[in-house]
mmCIF file of C-alpha atoms and ligand atoms in Angstrom:
data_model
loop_
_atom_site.group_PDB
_atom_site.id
_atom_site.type_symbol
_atom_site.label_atom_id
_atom_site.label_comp_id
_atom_site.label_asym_id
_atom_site.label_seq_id
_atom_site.Cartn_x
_atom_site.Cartn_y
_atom_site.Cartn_z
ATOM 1 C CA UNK A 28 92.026 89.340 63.436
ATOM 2 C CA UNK A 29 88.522 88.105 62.855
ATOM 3 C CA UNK A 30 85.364 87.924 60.459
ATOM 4 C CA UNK A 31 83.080 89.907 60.577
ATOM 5 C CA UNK A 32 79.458 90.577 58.548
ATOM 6 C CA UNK A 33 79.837 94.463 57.892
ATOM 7 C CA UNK A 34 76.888 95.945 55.743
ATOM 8 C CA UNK A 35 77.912 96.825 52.364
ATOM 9 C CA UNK A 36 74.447 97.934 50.737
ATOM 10 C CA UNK A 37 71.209 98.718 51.655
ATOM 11 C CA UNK A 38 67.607 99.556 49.994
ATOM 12 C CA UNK A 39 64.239 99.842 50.433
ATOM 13 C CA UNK A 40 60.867 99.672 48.635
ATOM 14 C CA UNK A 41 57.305 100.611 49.857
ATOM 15 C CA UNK A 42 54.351 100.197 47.552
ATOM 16 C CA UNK A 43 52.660 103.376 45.857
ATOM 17 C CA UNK A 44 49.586 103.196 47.659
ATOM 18 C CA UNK A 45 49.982 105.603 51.133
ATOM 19 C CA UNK A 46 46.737 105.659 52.987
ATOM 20 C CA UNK A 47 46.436 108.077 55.682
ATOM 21 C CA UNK A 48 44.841 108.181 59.050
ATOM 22 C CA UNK A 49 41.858 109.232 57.308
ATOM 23 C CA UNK A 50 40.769 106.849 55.196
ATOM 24 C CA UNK A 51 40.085 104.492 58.279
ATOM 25 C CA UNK A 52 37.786 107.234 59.822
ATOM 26 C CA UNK A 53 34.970 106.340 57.170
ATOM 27 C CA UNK A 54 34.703 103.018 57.794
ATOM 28 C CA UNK A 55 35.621 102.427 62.036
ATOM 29 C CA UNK A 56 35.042 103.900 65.349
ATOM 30 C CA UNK A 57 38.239 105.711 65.285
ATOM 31 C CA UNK A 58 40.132 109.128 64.628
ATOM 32 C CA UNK A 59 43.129 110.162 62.657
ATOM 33 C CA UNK A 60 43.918 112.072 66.612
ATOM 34 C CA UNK A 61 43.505 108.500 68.667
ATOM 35 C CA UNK A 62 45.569 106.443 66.178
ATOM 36 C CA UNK A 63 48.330 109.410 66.283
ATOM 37 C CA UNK A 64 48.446 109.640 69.929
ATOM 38 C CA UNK A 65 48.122 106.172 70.783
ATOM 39 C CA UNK A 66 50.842 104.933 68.491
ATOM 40 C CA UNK A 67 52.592 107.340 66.348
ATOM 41 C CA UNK A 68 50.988 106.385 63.079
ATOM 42 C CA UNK A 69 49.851 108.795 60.726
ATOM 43 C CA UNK A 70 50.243 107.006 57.327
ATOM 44 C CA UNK A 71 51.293 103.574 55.991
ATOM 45 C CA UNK A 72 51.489 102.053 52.769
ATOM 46 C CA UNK A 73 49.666 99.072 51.221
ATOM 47 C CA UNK A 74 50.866 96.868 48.261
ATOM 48 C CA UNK A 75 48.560 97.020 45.197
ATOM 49 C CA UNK A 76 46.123 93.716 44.795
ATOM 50 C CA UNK A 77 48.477 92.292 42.362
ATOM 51 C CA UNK A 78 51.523 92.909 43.932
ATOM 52 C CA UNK A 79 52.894 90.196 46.370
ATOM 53 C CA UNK A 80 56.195 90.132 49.277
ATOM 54 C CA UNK A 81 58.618 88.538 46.469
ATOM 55 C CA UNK A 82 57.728 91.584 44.892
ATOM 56 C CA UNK A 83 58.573 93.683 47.222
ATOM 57 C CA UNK A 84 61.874 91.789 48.606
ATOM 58 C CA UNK A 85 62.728 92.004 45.085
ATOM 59 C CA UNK A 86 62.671 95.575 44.432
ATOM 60 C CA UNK A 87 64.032 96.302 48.199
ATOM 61 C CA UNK A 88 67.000 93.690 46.956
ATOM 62 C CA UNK A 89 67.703 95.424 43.569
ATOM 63 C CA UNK A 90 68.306 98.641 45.915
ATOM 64 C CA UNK A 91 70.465 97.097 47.718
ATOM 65 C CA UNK A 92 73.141 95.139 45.640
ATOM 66 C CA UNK A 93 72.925 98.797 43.796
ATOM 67 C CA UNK A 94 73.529 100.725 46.392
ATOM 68 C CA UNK A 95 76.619 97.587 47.077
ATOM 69 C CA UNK A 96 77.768 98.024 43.544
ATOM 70 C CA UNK A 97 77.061 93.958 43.330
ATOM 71 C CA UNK A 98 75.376 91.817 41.207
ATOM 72 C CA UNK A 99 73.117 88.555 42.171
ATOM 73 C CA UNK A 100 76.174 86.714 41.199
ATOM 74 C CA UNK A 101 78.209 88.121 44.073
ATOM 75 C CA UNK A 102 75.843 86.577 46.710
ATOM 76 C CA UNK A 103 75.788 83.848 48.247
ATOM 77 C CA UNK A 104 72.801 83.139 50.136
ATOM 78 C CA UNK A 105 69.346 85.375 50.555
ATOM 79 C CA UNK A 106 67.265 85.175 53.643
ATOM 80 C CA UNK A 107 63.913 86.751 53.643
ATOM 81 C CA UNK A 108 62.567 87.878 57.441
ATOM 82 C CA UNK A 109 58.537 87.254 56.216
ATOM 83 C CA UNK A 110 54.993 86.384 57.707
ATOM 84 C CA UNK A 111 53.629 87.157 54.916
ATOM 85 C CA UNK A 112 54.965 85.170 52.279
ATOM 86 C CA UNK A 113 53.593 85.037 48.706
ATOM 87 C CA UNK A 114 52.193 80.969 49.183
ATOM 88 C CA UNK A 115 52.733 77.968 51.743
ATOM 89 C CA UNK A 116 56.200 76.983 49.545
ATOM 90 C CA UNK A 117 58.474 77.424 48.268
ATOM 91 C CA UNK A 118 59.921 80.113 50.418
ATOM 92 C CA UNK A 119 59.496 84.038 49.465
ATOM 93 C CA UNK A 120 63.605 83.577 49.589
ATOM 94 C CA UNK A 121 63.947 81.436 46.348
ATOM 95 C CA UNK A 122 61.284 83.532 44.481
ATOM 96 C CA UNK A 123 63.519 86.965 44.956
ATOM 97 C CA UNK A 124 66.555 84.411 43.937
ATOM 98 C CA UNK A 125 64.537 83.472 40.922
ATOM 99 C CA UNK A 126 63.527 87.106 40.141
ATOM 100 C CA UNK A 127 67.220 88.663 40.428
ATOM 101 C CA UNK A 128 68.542 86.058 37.878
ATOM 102 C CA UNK A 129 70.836 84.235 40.890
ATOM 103 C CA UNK A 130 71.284 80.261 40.011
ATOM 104 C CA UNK A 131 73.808 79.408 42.574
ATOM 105 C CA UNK A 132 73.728 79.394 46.274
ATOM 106 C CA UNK A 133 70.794 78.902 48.534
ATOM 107 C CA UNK A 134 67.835 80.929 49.729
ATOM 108 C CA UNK A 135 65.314 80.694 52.717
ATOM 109 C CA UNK A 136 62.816 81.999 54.687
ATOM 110 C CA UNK A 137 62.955 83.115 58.177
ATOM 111 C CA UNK A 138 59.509 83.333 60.470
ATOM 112 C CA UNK A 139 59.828 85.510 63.922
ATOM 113 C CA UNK A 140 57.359 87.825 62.917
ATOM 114 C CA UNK A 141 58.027 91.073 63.854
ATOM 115 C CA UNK A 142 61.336 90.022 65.302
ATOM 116 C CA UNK A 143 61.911 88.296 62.212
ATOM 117 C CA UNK A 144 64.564 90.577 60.541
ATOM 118 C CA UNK A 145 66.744 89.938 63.890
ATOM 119 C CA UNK A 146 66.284 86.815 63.923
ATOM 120 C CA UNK A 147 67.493 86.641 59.940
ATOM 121 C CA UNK A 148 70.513 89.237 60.759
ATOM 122 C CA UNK A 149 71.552 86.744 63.070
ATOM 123 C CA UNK A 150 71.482 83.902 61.304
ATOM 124 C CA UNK A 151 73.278 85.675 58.054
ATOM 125 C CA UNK A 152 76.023 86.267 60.831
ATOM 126 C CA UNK A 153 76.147 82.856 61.857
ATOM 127 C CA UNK A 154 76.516 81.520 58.294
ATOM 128 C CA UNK A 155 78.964 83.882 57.185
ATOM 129 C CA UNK A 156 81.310 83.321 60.184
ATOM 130 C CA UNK A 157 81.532 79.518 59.959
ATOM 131 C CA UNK A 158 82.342 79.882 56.521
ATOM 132 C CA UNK A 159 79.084 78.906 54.390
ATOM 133 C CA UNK A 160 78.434 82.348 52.948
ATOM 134 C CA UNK A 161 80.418 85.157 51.902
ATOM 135 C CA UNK A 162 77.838 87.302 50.747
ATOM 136 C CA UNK A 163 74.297 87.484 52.355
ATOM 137 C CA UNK A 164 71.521 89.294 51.141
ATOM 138 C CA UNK A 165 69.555 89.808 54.212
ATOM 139 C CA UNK A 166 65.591 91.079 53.444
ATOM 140 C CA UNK A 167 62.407 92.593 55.481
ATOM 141 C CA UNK A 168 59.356 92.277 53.352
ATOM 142 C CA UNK A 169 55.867 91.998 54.366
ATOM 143 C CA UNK A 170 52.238 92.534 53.385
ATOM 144 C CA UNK A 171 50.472 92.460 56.570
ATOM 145 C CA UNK A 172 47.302 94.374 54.601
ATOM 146 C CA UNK A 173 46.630 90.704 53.543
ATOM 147 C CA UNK A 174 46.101 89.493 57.238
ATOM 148 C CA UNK A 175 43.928 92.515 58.654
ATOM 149 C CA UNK A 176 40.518 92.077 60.297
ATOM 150 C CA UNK A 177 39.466 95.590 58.434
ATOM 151 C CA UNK A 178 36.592 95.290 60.904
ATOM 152 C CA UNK A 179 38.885 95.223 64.106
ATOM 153 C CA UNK A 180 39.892 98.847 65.056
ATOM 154 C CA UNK A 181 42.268 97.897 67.318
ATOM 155 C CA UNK A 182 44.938 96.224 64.830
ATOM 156 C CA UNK A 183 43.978 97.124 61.865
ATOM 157 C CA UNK A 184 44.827 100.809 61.700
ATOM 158 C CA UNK A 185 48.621 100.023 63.082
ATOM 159 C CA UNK A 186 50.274 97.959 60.125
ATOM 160 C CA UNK A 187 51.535 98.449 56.413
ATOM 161 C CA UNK A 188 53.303 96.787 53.625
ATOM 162 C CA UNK A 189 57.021 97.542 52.601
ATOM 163 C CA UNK A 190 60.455 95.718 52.297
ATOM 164 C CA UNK A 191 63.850 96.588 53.379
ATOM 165 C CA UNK A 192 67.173 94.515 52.795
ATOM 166 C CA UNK A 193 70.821 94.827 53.387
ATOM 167 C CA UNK A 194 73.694 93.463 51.845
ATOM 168 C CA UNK A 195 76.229 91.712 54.432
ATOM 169 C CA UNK A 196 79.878 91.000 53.616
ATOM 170 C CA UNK A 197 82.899 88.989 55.185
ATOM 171 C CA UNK A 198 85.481 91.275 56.043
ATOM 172 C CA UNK A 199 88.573 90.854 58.351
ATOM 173 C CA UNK A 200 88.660 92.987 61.221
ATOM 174 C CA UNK A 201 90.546 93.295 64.549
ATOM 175 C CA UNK A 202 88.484 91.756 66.724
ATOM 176 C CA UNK A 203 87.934 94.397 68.655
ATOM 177 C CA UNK A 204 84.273 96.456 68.834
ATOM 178 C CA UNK A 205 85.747 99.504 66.709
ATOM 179 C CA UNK A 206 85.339 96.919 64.201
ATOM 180 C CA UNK A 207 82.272 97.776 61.554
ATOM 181 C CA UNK A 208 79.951 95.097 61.081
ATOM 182 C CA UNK A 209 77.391 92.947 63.378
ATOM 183 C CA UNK A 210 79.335 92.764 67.029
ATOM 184 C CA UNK A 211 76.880 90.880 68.715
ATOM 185 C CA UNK A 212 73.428 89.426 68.796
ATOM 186 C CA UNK A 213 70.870 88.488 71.476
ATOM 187 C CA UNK A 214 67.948 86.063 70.420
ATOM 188 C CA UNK A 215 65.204 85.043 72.848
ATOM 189 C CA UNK A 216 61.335 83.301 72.418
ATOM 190 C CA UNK A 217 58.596 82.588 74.977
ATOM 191 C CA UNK A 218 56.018 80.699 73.586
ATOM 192 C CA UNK A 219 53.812 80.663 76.179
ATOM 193 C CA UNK A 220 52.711 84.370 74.718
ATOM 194 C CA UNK A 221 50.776 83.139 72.043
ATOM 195 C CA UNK A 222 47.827 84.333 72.406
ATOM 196 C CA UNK A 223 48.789 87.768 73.130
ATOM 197 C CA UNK A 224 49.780 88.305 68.980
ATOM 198 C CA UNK A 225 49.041 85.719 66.702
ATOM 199 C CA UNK A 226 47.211 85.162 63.259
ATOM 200 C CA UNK A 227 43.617 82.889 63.413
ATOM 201 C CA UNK A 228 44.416 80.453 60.682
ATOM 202 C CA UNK A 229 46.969 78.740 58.961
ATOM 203 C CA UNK A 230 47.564 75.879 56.850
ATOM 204 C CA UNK A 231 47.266 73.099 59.309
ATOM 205 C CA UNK A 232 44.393 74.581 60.745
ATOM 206 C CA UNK A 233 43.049 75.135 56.784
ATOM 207 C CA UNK A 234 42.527 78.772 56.701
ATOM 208 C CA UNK A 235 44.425 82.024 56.173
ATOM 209 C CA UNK A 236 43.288 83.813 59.332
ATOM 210 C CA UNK A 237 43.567 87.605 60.232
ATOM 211 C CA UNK A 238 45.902 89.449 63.120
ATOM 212 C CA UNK A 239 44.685 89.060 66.441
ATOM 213 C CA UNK A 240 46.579 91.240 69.375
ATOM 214 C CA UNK A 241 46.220 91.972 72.699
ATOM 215 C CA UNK A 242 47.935 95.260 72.234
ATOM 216 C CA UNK A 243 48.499 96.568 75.369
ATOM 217 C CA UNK A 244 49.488 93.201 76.439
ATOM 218 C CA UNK A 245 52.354 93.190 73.958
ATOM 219 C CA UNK A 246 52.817 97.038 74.982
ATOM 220 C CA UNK A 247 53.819 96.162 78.663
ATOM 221 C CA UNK A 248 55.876 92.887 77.142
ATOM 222 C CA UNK A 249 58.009 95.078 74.743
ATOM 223 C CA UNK A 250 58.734 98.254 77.195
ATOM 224 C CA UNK A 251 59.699 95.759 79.609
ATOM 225 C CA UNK A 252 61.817 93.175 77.466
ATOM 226 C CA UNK A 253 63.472 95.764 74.480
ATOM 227 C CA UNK A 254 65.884 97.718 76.462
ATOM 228 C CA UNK A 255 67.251 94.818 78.106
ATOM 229 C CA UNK A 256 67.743 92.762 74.716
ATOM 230 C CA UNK A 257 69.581 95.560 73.872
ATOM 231 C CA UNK A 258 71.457 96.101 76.953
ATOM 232 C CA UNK A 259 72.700 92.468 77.420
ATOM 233 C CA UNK A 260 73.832 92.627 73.120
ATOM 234 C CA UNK A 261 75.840 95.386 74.001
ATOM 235 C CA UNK A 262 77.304 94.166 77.009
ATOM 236 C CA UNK A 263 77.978 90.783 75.342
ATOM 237 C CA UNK A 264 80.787 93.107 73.515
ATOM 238 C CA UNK A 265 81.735 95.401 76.502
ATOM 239 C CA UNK A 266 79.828 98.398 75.170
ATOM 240 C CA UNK A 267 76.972 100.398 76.596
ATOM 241 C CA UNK A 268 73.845 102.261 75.879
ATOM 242 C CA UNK A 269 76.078 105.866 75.989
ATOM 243 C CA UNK A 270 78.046 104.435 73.282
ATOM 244 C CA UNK A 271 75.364 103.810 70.747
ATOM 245 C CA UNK A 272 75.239 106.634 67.580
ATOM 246 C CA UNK A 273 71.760 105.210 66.516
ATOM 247 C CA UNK A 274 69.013 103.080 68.197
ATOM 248 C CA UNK A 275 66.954 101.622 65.001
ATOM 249 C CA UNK A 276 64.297 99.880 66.579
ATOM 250 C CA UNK A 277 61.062 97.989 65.369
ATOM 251 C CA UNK A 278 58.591 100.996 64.349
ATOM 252 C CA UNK A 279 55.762 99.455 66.390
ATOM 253 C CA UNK A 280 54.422 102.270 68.611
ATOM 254 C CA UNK A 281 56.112 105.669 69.221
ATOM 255 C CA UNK A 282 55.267 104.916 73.275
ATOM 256 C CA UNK A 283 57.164 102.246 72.537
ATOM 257 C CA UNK A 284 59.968 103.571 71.079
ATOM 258 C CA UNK A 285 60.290 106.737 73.497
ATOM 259 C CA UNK A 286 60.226 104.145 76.652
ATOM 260 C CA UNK A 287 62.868 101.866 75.613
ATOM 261 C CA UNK A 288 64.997 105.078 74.503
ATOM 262 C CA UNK A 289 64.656 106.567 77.698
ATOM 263 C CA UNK A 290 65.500 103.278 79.791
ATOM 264 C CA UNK A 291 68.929 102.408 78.042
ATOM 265 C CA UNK A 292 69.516 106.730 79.066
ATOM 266 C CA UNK A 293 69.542 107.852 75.379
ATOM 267 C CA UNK A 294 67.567 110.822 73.916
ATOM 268 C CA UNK A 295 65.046 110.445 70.930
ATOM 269 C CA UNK A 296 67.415 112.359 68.658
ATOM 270 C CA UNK A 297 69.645 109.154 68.900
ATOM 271 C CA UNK A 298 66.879 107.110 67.436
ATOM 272 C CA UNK A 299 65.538 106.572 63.783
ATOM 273 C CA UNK A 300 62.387 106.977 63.975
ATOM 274 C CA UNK A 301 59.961 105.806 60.609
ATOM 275 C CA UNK A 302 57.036 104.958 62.157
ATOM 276 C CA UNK A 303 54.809 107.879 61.218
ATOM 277 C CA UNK A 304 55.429 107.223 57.877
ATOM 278 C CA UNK A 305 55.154 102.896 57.308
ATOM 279 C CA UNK A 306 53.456 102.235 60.357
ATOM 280 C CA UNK A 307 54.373 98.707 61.718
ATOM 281 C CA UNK A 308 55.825 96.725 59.156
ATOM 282 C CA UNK A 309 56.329 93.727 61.058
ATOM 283 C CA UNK A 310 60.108 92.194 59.857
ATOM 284 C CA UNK A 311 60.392 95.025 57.096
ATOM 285 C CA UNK A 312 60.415 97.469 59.837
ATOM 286 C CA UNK A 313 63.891 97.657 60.754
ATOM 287 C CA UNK A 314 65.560 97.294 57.361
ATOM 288 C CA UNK A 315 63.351 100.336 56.212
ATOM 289 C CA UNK A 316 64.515 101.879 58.700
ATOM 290 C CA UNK A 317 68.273 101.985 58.380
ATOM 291 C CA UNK A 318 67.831 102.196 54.765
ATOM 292 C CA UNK A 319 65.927 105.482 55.298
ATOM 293 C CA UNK A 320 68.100 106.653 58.315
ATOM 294 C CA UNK A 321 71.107 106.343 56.073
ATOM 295 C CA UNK A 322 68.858 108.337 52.814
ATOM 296 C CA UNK A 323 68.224 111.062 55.432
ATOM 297 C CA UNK A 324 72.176 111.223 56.182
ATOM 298 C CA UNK A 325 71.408 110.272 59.996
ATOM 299 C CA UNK A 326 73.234 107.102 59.864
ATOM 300 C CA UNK A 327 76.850 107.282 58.833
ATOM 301 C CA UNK A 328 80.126 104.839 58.418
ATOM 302 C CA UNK A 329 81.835 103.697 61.327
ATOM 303 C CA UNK A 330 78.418 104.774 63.791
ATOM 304 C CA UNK A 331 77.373 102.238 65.908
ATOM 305 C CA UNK A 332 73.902 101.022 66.071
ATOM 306 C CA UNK A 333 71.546 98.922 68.305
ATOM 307 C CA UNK A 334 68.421 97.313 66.624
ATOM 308 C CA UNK A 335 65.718 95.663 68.748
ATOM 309 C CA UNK A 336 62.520 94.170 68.162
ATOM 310 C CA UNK A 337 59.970 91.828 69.672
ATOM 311 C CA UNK A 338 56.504 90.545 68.336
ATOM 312 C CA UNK A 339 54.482 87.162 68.592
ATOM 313 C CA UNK A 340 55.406 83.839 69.887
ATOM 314 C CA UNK A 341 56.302 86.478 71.832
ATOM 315 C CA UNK A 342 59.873 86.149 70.135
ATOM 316 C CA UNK A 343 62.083 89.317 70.408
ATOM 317 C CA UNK A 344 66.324 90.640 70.387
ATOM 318 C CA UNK A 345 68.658 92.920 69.429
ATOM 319 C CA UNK A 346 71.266 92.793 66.923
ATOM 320 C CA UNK A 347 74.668 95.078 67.915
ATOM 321 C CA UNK A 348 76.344 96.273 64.544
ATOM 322 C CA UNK A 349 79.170 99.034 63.743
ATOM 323 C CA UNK A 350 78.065 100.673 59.895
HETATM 324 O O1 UT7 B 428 54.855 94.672 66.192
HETATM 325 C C1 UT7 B 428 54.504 93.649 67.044
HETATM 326 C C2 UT7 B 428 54.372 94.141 68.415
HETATM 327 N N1 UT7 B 428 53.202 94.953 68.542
HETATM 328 C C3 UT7 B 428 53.251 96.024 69.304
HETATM 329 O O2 UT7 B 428 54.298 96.352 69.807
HETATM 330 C C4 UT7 B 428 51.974 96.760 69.585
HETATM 331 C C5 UT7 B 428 51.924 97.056 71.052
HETATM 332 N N2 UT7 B 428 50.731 97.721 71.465
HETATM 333 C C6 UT7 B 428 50.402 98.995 71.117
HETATM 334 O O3 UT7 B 428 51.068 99.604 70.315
HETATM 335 C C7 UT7 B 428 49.241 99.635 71.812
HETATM 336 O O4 UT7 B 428 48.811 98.798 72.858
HETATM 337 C C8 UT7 B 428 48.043 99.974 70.891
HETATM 338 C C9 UT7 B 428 48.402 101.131 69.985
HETATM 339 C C10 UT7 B 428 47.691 98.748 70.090
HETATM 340 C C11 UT7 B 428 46.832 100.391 71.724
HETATM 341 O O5 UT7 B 428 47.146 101.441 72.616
HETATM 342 P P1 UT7 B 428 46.751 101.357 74.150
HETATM 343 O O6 UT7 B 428 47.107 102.636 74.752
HETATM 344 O O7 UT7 B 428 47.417 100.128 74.710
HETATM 345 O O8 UT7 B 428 45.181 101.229 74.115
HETATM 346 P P2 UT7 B 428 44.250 100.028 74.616
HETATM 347 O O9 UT7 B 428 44.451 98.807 73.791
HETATM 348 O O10 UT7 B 428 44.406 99.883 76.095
HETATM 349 O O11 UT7 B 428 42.827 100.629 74.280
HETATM 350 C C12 UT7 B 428 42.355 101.813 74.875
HETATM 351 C C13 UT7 B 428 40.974 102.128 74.314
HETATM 352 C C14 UT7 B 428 40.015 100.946 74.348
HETATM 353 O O12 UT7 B 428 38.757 101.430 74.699
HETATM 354 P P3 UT7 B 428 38.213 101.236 76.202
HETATM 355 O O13 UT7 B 428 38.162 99.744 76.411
HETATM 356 O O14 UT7 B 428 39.189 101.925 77.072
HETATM 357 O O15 UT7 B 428 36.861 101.876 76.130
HETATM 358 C C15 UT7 B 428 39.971 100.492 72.909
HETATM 359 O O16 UT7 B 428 38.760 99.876 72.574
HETATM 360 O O17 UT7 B 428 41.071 102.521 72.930
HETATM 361 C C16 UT7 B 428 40.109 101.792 72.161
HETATM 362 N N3 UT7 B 428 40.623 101.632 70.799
HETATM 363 C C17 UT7 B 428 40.418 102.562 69.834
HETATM 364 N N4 UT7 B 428 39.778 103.745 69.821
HETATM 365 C C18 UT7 B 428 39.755 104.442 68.693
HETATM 366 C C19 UT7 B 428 41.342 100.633 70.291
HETATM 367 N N5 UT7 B 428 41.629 100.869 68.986
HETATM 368 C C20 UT7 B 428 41.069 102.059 68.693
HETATM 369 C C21 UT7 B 428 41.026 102.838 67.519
HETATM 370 N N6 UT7 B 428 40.362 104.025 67.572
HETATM 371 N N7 UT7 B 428 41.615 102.471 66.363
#
């Protein structure tokens, strides 16, 4: 026997606003055909002017425990994957505790950017299997629009706003990888990549700053690093790549996508693919997209599922999980 974090609930919520390809065509040196080539994009949402991350984790949250059958009092602990976070403190974490009524347990943010919801998966693992959470509520929720250089063609077209979060569990299982729930998780940083992805500002430096990437930088990083975070999670529980139902992977860049598909050997129909719709929404990303993957009856109970990401620091990994 053993514990293990299965997912009991998920949910999502993207704001109202969807702004195609377009709309960016009036104001920059681009085309609705380069941005859909060049990464997959052809739409994304952004969060209304008074509408903030909290608000977004919240509503993704309420989906979830929902689609659980749980209340706030059931959980335990919420960890919000964010960049974007409404202020400087107190976390986006305690605000969605705040907001869904919860006055026990403990809340906190987690920052690995567009890694971040690994990263937070992770963690909710770790504290449920030593025994200092039961229930997690694990959330993606971001509002990149806030950090965009609308005068920089070359990130501002890419990213949108949304939230996605998932409700973990402790649940006895064999100990074996038919087991649902995560299986294994591989967590790596190299800090040395800063400058390839990072925002210009920041409270010790006294500013708020705007997205600055060396995209095709971060392109070669990705295609080179994703399939092998994902490879060495799997292997860390004596599976491989032809095992794997669903690849749900950070909705970055199709290119991106496709390549690390095709190196771990799997087709495209194995992977969720959201990108076209939400464009990159850094740690929301991959939340969004098994919550949408599992809407459009593609992901199922008992599949098993690889999610990978990577983004700056550079920080990237791969979370292994049975549904
Ligand atoms: O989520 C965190 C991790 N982030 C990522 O994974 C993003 C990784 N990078 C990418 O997705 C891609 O590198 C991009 C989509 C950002 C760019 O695609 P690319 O094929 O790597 O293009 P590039 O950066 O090499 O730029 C090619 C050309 C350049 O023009 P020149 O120098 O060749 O004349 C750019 O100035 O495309 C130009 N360009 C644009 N043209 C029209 C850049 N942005 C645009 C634009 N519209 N919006």
């Amino acid at each position: 026997m053993a514990g293990r974090s299965v997912v009991v609930g998920v949910g999502h919520y993207l704001p109202e606003r969807v702004v195609p390809n377009s709309e960016f065509e009036k104001t920059l040196d681009t085309t609705d055909e380069w941005i859909k080539t060049r990464s997959g994009i052809e739409r994304r949402h952004f969060a209304a002017e008074d509408e903030t991350t909290s608000d977004l984790a919240t509503n993704a949250a309420e989906a979830a425990l929902a689609d659980a059958g749980l209340t706030a009092d059931d959980i335990d602990a919420i960890i919000v994957a964010t960049s974007t976070a409404d202020l400087t403190f107190p976390s986006a974490a305690t605000m969605v505790q705040a907001r869904l009524g919860m006055t026990k347990g403990f809340a906190f943010d987690v920052q690995a950017v567009c890694a971040g919801f690994v990263f937070a998966l992770s963690n909710a693992n770790a504290l449920i299997l030593s025994g200092q959470a039961k229930r997690v509520l694990v959330i993606g929720a971001e509002t990149f629009s806030r950090i965009m250089d609308w005068s920089d063609r070359s990130t501002c077209v890419l990213f949108g706003d949304g939230a996605g979060a998932l409700v973990l569990e402790l649940q006895e299982g064999e100990g074996t990888s038919d087991d649902r729930g995560i299986l294994s998780t591989d967590l790596n940083s190299d800090g040395r990549y800063k400058d390839l992805l990072y925002v210009d500002g920041g409270v010790s430096t006294q500013s708020t700053g705007h997205l600055r990437m060396q995209g095709n930088q971060v392109f070669r990083h990705a295609v080179e690093k994703l399939a092998k975070t994902a490879n060495t999670a799997l292997e860390n529980v004596g599976l491989a790549s032809t095992d794997v139902d669903w690849i749900v992977p950070h909705q970055a860049n199709i290119r991106i996508i496709q390549g690390t598909a095709k190196k771990m050997g799997l087709p495209i129909e194995n992977v969720v693919v959201t990108v076209q719709d939400h464009g990159n929404t850094s740690a929301a990303s991959i939340p969004l997209a098994l919550s949408v993957g599992k809407q459009r009856g593609q992901i199922k109970q008992g599949d098993l599922i690889v999610t990978e990401a990577i983004g700056g620091g550079l920080a990237w990994g791969a979370v292994v999980l049975r549904w």
